[in-house]
Structures are given as C-alpha cells and as structure tokens.
mmCIF file of C-alpha atoms in Angstrom:
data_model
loop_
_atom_site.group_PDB
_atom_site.id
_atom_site.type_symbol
_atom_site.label_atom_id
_atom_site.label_comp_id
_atom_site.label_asym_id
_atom_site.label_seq_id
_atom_site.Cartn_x
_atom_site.Cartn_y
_atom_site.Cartn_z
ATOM 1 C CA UNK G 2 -1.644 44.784 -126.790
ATOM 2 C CA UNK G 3 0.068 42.324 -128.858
ATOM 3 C CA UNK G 4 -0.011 44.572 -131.884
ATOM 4 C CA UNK G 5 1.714 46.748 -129.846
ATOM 5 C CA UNK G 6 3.988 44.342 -128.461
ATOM 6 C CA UNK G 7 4.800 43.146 -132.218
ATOM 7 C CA UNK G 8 5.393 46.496 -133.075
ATOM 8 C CA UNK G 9 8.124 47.165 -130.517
ATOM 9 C CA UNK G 10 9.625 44.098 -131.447
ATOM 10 C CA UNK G 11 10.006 44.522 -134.917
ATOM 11 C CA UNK G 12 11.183 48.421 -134.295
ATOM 12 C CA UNK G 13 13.779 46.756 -132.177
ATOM 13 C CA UNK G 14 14.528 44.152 -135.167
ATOM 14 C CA UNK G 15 14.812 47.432 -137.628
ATOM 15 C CA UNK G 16 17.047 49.371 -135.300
ATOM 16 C CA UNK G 17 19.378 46.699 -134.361
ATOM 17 C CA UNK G 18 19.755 45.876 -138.405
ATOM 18 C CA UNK G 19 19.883 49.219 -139.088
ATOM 19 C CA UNK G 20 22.771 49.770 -136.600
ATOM 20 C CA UNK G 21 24.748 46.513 -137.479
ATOM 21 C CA UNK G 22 25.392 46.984 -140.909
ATOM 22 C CA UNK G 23 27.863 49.828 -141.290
ATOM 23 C CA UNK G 24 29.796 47.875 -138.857
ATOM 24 C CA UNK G 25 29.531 44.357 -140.582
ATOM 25 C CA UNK G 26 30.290 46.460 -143.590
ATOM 26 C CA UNK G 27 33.187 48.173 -142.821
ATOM 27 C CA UNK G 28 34.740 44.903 -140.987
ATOM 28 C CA UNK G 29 33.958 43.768 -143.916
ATOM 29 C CA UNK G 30 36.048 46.395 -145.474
ATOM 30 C CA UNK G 31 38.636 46.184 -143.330
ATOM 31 C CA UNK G 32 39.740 42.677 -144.098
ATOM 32 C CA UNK G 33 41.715 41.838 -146.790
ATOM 33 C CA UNK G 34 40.099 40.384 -150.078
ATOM 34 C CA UNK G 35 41.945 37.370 -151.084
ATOM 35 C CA UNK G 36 40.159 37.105 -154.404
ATOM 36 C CA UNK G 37 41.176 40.943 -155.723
ATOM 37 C CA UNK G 38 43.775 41.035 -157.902
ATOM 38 C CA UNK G 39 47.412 41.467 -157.234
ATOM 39 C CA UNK G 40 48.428 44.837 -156.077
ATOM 40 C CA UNK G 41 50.903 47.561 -158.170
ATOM 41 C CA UNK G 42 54.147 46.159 -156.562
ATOM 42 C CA UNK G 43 53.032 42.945 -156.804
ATOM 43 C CA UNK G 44 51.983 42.764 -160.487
ATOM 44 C CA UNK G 45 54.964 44.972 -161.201
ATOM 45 C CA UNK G 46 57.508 42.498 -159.555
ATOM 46 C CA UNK G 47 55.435 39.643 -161.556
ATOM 47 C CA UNK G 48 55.626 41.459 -164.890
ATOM 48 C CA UNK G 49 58.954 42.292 -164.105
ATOM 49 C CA UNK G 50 60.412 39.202 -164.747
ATOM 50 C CA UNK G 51 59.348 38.829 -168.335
ATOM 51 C CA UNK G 52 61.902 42.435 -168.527
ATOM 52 C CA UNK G 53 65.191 41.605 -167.283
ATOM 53 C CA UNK G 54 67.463 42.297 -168.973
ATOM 54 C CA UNK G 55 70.200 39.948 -167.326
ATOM 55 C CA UNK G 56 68.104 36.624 -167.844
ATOM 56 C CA UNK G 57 70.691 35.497 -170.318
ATOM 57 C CA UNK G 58 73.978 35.752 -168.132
ATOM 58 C CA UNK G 59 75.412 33.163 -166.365
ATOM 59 C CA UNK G 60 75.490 34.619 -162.277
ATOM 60 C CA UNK G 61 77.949 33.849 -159.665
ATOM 61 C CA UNK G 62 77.251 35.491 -157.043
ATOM 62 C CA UNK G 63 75.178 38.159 -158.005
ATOM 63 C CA UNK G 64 71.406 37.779 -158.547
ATOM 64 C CA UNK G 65 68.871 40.051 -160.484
ATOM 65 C CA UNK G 66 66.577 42.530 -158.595
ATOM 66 C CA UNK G 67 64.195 44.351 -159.331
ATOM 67 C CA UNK G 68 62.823 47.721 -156.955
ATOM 68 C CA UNK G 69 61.021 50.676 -157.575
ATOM 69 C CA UNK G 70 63.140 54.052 -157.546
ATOM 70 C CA UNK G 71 61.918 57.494 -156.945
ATOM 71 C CA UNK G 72 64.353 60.187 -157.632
ATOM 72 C CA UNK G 73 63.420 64.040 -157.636
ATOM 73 C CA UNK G 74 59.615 62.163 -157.264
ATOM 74 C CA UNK G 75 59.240 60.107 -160.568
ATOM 75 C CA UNK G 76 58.951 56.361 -159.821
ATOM 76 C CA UNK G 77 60.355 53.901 -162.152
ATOM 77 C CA UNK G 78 61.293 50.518 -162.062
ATOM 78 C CA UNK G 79 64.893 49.218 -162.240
ATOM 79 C CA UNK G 80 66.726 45.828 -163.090
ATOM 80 C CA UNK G 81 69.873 45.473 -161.369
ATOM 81 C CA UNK G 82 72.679 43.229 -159.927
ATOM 82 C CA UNK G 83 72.944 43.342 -156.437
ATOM 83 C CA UNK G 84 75.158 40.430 -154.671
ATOM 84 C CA UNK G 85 73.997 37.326 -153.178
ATOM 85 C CA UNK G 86 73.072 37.014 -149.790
ATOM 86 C CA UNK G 87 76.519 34.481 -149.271
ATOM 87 C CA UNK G 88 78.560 36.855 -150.361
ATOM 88 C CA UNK G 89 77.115 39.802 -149.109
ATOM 89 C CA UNK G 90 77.481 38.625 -145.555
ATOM 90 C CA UNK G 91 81.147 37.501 -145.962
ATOM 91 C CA UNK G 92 83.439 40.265 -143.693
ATOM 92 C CA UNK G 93 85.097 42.921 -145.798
ATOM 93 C CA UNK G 94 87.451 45.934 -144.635
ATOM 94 C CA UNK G 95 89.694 48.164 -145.471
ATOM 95 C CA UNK G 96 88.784 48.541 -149.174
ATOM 96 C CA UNK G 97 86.341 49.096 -152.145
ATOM 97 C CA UNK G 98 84.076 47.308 -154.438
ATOM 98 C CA UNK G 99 84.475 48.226 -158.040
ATOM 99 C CA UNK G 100 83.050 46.707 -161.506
ATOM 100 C CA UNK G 101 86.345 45.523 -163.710
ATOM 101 C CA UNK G 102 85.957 43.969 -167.344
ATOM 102 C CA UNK G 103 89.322 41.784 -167.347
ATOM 103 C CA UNK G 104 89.250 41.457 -171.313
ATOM 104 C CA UNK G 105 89.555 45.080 -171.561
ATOM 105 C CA UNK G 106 90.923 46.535 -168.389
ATOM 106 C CA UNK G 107 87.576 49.080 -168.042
ATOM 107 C CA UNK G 108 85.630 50.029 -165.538
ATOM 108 C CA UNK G 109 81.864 50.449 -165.317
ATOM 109 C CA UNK G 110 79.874 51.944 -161.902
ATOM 110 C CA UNK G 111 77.577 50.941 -159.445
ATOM 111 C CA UNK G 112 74.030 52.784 -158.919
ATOM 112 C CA UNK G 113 74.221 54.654 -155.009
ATOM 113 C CA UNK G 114 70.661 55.302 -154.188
ATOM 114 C CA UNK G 115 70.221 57.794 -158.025
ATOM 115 C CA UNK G 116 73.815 58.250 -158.395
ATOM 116 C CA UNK G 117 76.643 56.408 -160.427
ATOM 117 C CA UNK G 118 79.570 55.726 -158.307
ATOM 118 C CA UNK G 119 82.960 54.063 -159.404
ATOM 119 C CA UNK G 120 83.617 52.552 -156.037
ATOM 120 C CA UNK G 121 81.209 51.963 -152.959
ATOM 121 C CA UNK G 122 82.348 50.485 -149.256
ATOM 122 C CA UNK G 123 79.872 48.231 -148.413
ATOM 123 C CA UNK G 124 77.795 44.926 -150.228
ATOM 124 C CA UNK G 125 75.138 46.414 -149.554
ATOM 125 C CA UNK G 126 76.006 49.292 -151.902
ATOM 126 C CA UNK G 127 77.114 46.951 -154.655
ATOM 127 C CA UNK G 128 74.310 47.563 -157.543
ATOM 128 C CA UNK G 129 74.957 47.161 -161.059
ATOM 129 C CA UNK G 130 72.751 48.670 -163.780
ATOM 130 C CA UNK G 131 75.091 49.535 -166.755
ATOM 131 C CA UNK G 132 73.599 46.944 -168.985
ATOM 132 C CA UNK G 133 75.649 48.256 -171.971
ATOM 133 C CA UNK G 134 78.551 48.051 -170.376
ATOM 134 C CA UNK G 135 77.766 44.115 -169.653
ATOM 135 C CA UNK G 136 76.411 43.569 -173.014
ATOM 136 C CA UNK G 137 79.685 44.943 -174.375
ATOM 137 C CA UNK G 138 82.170 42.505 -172.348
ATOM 138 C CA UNK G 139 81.506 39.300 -172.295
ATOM 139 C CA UNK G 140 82.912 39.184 -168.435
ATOM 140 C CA UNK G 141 82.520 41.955 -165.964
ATOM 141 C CA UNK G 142 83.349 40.742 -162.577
ATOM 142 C CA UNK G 143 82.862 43.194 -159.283
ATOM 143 C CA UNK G 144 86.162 43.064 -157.666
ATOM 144 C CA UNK G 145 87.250 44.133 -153.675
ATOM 145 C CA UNK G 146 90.823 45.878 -153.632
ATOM 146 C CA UNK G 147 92.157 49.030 -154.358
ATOM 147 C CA UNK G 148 90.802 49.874 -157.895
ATOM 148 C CA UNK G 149 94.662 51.317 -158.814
ATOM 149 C CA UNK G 150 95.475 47.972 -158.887
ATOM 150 C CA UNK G 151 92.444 45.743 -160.411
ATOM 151 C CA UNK G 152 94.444 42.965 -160.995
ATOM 152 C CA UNK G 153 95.373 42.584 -157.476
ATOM 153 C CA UNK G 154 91.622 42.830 -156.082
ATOM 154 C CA UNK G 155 89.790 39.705 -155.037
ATOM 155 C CA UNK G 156 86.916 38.702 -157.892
ATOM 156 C CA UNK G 157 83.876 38.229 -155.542
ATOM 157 C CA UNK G 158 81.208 38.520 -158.175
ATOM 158 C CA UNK G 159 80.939 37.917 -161.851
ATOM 159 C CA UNK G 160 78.211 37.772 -165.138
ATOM 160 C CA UNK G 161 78.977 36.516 -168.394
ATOM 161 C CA UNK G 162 77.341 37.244 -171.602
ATOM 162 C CA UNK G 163 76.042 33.694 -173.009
ATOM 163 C CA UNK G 164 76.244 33.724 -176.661
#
C-alpha cells in the first residue's frame, strides 16, 4: 500500500513537471532577454554614428538623422538633415522650403519619401541628403519664401563646412 501510494505520488510529481515546463519555457521565451545583444536597428543606429557624414558642420537648426529607407524593397540606411524640433514646430504658411547656397546663388533638393524635390510645404518634409552639394559650399542654408526670389526668403536653417 505505500508502494503504491509512493508510486502515485511520484507519477503525479512526473506529470505535473512534465506539464510545467513548456510553459515555464516558453514564458521564458516570451520575455525579453536583457543580456542579448542589441538588435539590427539598434546596432545600426549605434554604428551609424561613426558614418555621418555631416559630423564636421557647424548646425543651426538642423540636426543629423539617421533612418532606414526601403524603396522598390531594398533597405538602406541614410544620413540626412532634417530640422530641429524648435523650428519645426514654429507656424509656417503660404510658402515653400527650399535649399539655397548664398555664395553661389544654387540650389540643391530635399529627399520626399525616395524622391528629390526642389521645394516641399511642410518641416516635416524638409530632408537634406545632397552631401556634395554641402561639401561644395561652404554655406547652404534651407530658406522659406518663394524660391523666385531666394534672397527675399526667411533663412530658417543653415550648415557650414568647417575647414
């Protein structure tokens, strides 16, 4: 009789274990591992910044960011400028964003989702990746206004080339 009763117990023991550990496993699962190492976006933003390419330009009010792009389904990462958060959420109407080089009177384009634009609407829009065009002007300032008449247009952003 006690055999019998130390079986059952023990059987119970065994089936209870047996039961429990998928679940204690796969909460285990479940919860996030604090110790792995950083994920893809994570590691890519960290690595990132050893990349960019507008570390050497003096800012004002425009900051370096870096995202992840997928166009026609190949990812890539991109550097850009994309304005400050101050001067993004200052009011604007009525007219356009534009990049302007004052030394030489050109203009260079903003990056629209995959597409180069000469003018966008909103700050949101404002994204600068034509690092030739900055490395080649020692000033390039984004300018709101009507781009027919740059020299009218309010300078709301700007990056100079240190030499």
């Amino acid at each position: 009789m006690i055999r019998r009763t130390a079986f059952r117990a023990l059987t119970t023991v065994a089936v209870t274990a047996a039961l429990a550990l998928p679940l204690a496993q796969g909460a285990q699962a479940a919860a996030p591992d604090t110790t792995a190492p950083a994920t893809a976006a994570t590691a890519a933003t960290i690595n990132a910044n050893d990349d960019n390419p507008f570390r050497w330009m003096e800012l004002d009010g425009l900051r370096a960011d870096f995202q992840f792009m997928c166009p026609a389904g190949h990812c890539a990462g991109l550097w850009s400028l994309v304005l400050t958060d101050n001067v993004a959420q200052q009011r604007f109407e009525g007219r356009k964003f534009f990049v302007y080089a004052p030394a030489t009177g050109e203009f260079s384009f903003f990056l629209d989702t995959d597409i180069a634009v000469r003018t966008v609407d909103h700050p949101s829009q404002v994204r600068l990746v034509d690092t030739d065009f900055m490395r080649s002007h020692p000033r390039v300032e984004v300018r709101y206004g009507d781009p027919d008449h740059p020299d009218r247009a309010r300078v709301v952003a700007s990056a100079t080339t240190l030499m």
